[in-house]
XYZ file of C-alpha atoms in Angstrom:
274
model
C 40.213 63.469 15.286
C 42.145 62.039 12.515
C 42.916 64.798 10.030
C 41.474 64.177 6.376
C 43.659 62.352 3.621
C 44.058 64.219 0.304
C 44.934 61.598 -3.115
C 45.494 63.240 -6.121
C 45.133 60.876 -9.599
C 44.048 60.847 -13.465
C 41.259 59.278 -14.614
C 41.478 58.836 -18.294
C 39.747 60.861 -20.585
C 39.867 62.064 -24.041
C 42.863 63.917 -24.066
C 46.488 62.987 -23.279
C 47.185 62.981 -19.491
C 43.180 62.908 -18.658
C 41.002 64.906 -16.000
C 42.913 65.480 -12.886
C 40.732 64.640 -9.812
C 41.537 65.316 -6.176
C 39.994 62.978 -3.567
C 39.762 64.915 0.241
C 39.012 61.670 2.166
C 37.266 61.904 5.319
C 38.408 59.300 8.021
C 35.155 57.969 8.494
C 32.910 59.169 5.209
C 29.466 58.899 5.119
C 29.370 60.272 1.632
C 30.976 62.459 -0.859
C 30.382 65.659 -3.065
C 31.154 65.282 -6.245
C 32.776 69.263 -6.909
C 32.382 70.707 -10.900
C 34.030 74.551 -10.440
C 33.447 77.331 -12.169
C 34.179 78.810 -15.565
C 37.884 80.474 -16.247
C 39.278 82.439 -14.116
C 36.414 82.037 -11.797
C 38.004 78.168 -10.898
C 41.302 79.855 -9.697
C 40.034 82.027 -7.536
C 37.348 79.526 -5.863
C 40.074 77.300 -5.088
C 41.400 78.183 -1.707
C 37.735 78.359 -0.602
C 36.935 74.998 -1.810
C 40.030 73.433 0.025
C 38.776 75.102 3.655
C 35.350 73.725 2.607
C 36.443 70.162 2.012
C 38.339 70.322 4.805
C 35.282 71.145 6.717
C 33.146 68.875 5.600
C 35.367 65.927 6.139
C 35.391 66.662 9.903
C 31.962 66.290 9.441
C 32.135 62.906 7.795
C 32.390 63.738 3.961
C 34.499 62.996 1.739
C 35.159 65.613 -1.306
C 35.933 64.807 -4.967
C 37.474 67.825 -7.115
C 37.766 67.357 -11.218
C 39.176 69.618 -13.242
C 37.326 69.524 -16.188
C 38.843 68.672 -19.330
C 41.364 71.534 -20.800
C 41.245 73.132 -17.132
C 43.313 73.147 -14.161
C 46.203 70.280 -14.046
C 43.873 68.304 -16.737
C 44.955 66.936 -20.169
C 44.337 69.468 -23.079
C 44.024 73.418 -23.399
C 41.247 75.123 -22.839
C 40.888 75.911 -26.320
C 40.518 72.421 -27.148
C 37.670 71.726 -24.501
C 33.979 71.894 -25.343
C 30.870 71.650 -23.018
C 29.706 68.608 -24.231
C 33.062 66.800 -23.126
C 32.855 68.885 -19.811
C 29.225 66.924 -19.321
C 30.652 63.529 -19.564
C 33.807 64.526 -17.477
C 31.063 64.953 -14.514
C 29.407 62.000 -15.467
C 32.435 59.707 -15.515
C 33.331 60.848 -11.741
C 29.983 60.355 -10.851
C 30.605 56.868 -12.934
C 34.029 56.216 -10.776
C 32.630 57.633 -7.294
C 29.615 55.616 -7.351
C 32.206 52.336 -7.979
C 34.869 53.168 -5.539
C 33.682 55.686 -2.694
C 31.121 54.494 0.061
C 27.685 56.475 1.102
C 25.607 58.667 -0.227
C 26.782 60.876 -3.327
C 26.038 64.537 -3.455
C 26.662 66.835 -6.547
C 28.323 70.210 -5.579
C 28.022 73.003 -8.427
C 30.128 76.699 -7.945
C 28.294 79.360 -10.663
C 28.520 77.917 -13.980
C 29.197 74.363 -12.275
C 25.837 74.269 -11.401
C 25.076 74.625 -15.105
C 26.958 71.471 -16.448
C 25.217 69.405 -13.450
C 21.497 70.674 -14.881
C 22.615 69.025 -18.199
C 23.896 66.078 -16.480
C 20.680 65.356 -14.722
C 18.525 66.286 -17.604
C 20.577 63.565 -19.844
C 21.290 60.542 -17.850
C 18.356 60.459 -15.342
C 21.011 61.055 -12.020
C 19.180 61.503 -9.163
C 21.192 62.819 -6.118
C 21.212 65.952 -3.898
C 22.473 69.516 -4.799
C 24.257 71.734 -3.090
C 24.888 74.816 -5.345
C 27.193 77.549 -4.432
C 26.446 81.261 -6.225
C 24.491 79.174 -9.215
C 24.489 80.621 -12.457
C 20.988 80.554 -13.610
C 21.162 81.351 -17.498
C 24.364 80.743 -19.544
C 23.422 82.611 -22.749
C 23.825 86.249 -19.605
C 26.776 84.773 -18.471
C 28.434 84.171 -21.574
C 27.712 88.040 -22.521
C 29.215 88.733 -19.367
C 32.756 86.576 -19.980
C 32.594 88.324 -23.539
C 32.571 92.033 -22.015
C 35.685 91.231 -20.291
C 37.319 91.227 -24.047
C 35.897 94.711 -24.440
C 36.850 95.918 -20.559
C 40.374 94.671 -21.076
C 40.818 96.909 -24.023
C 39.090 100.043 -22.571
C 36.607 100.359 -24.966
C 33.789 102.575 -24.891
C 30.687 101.579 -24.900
C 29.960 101.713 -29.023
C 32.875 99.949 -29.581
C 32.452 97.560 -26.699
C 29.097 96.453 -28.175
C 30.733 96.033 -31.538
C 33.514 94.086 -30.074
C 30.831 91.991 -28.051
C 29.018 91.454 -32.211
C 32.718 90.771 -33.649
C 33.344 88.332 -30.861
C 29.890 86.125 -31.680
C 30.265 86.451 -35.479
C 33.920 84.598 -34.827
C 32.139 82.140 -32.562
C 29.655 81.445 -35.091
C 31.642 81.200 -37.833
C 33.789 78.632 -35.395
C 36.879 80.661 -34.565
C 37.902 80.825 -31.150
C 37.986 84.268 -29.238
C 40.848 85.338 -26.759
C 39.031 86.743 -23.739
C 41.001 87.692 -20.568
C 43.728 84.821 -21.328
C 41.296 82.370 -22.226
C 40.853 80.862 -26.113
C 37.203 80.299 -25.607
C 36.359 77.430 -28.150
C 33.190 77.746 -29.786
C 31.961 74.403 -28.604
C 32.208 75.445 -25.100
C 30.664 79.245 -25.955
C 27.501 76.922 -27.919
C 26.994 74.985 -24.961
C 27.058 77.834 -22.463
C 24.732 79.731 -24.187
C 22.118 77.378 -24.439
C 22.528 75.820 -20.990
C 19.724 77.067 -18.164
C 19.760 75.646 -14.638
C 16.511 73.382 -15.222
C 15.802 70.486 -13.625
C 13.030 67.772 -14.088
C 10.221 68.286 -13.012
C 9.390 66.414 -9.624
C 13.379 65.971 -8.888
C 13.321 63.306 -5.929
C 16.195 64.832 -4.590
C 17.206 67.951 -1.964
C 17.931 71.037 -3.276
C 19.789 73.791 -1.901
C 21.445 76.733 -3.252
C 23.652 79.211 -1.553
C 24.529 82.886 -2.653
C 26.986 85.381 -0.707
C 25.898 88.595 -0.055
C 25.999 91.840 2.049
C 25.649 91.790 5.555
C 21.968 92.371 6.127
C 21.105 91.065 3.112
C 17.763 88.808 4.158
C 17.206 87.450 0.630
C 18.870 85.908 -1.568
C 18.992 87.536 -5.884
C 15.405 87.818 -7.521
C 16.523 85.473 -10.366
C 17.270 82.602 -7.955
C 14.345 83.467 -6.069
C 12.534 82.946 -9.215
C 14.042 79.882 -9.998
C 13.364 78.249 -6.310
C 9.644 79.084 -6.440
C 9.100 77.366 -9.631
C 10.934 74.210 -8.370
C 8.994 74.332 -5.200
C 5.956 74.502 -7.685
C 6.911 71.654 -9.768
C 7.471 69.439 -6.249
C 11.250 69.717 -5.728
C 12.177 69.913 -2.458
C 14.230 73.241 -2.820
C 15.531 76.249 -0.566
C 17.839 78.643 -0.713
C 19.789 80.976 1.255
C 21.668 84.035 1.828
C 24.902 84.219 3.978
C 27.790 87.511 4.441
C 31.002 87.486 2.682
C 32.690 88.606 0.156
C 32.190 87.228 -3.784
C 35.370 85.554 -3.862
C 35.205 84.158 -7.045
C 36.041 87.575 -8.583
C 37.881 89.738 -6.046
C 41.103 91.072 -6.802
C 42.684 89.394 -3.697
C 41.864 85.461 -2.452
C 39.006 86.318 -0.146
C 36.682 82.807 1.887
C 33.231 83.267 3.489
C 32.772 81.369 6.775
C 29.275 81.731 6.472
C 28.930 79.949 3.570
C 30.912 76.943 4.600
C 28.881 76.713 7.705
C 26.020 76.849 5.627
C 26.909 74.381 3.563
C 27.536 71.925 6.510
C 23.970 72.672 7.072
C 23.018 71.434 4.612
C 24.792 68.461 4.291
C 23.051 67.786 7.292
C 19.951 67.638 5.957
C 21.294 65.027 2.807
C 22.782 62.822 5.389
């Protein structure tokens, strides 16, 4: 079998140099994911897992397309200067470019806060395509409070002063100063959008849903929150469904860890979108 062809190009954007994209072409596609990656550090250390996985699912017959979003990655800007509105429209714009120049069916792929920027795409543009959602973040204003304990972590606090550095750290947002967190200038208008973003989607979505989380081995279920979050889309008649495979959290271990289970899971699924 012919082995998949990787492109790498800009498309223009906002800032000087634009959003780097990276096109894993299958030889034969019948589709393509469209990729959004996670927040900060979180994109780095997804990365060698997302390469086996488009890999995979090109021998399969689907073509992958990576962004990095604006102020991320190999993309124009800093990630001080980005903001989560922009981040919307740079997934909207390679939906906008796949939909012109890639053949078959398109398929949105969302990694942890990913998944976020995807539920504000659909909400505001009326996209209707199918979801595959890898570890999905379910409430930004918890994960946001989570990014901003790292600030506190990194300087040993204890716990009184961590909470005051946590206050300190939202006054400055407020008040529209950025905050250094573990390398990162977080810019208030990507700390706004994050904390007001939930993974909602319309009501009666005509589209497959399915959502993937990594856990222990044994681990039948997947986390009560996305539990939660299935059973009310299955109650508002989205077709939704989520599993539970073994491996490691890779998006925040200390070494570059991959989950084979997940992958195959994910073909799986693609399966069912075909």
């Amino acid at each position: 079998m012919p082995r998949p062809r990787r492109e790498a190009f800009y498309l223009p954007g906002p800032l000087f140099g634009g959003r780097f994209c990276l096109l894993t072409r299958a030889p034969d596609p019948i589709g393509t994911l469209i990729f959004v990656h996670p927040f900060a550090e979180e994109m780095n250390k997804s990365r060698r897992m997302v390469a086996l996985a488009a890999e995979t699912f090109a021998s399969q017959g689907w073509s992958t397309l990576q962004i990095d979003l604006t102020g991320c990655g190999d993309s124009g800007g800093e990630f001080g200067e980005a903001s989560w509105r922009a981040w919307v429209q740079d997934c909207h714009d390679a939906w906008i470019w796949a939909t012109a120049n890639l053949p078959g069916r398109l398929v949105l792929w969302g990694m942890r806060t990913g998944a976020l920027l995807l539920a504000d795409l659909l909400r505001s543009t009326g996209i209707a395509a199918p979801l595959l959602l890898w570890q999905p973040v379910g409430n930004g204003r918890q994960h946001l409070t989570q990014f901003l304990r790292l600030k506190a972590a990194a300087e040993m606090m204890a716990d009184t002063d961590a909470k005051s550095a946590m206050d300190a750290a939202r006054s400055s947002l407020k008040a529209g100063e950025s905050v250094q967190v573990a390398g990162y200038a977080l810019p208030p208008a990507v700390a706004n959008g994050l904390e007001t973003a939930s993974l909602g989607l319309p009501d009666a979505y005509p589209a497959p849903v399915v959502a993937l989380e990594v856990g222990s081995e044994g681990r039948e279920d997947v986390t009560p929150a996305l539990r939660i979050l299935i059973d009310r889309w299955q109650s508002a008649g989205i077709q939704a469904r989520a599993e539970s495979v073994a491996g490691a959290a890779f998006w925040q271990t200390l070494e570059i860890e991959t989950s084979s289970a997940l992958i195959d899971a994910s073909v799986r699924a693609l399966e069912t979108f075909s």
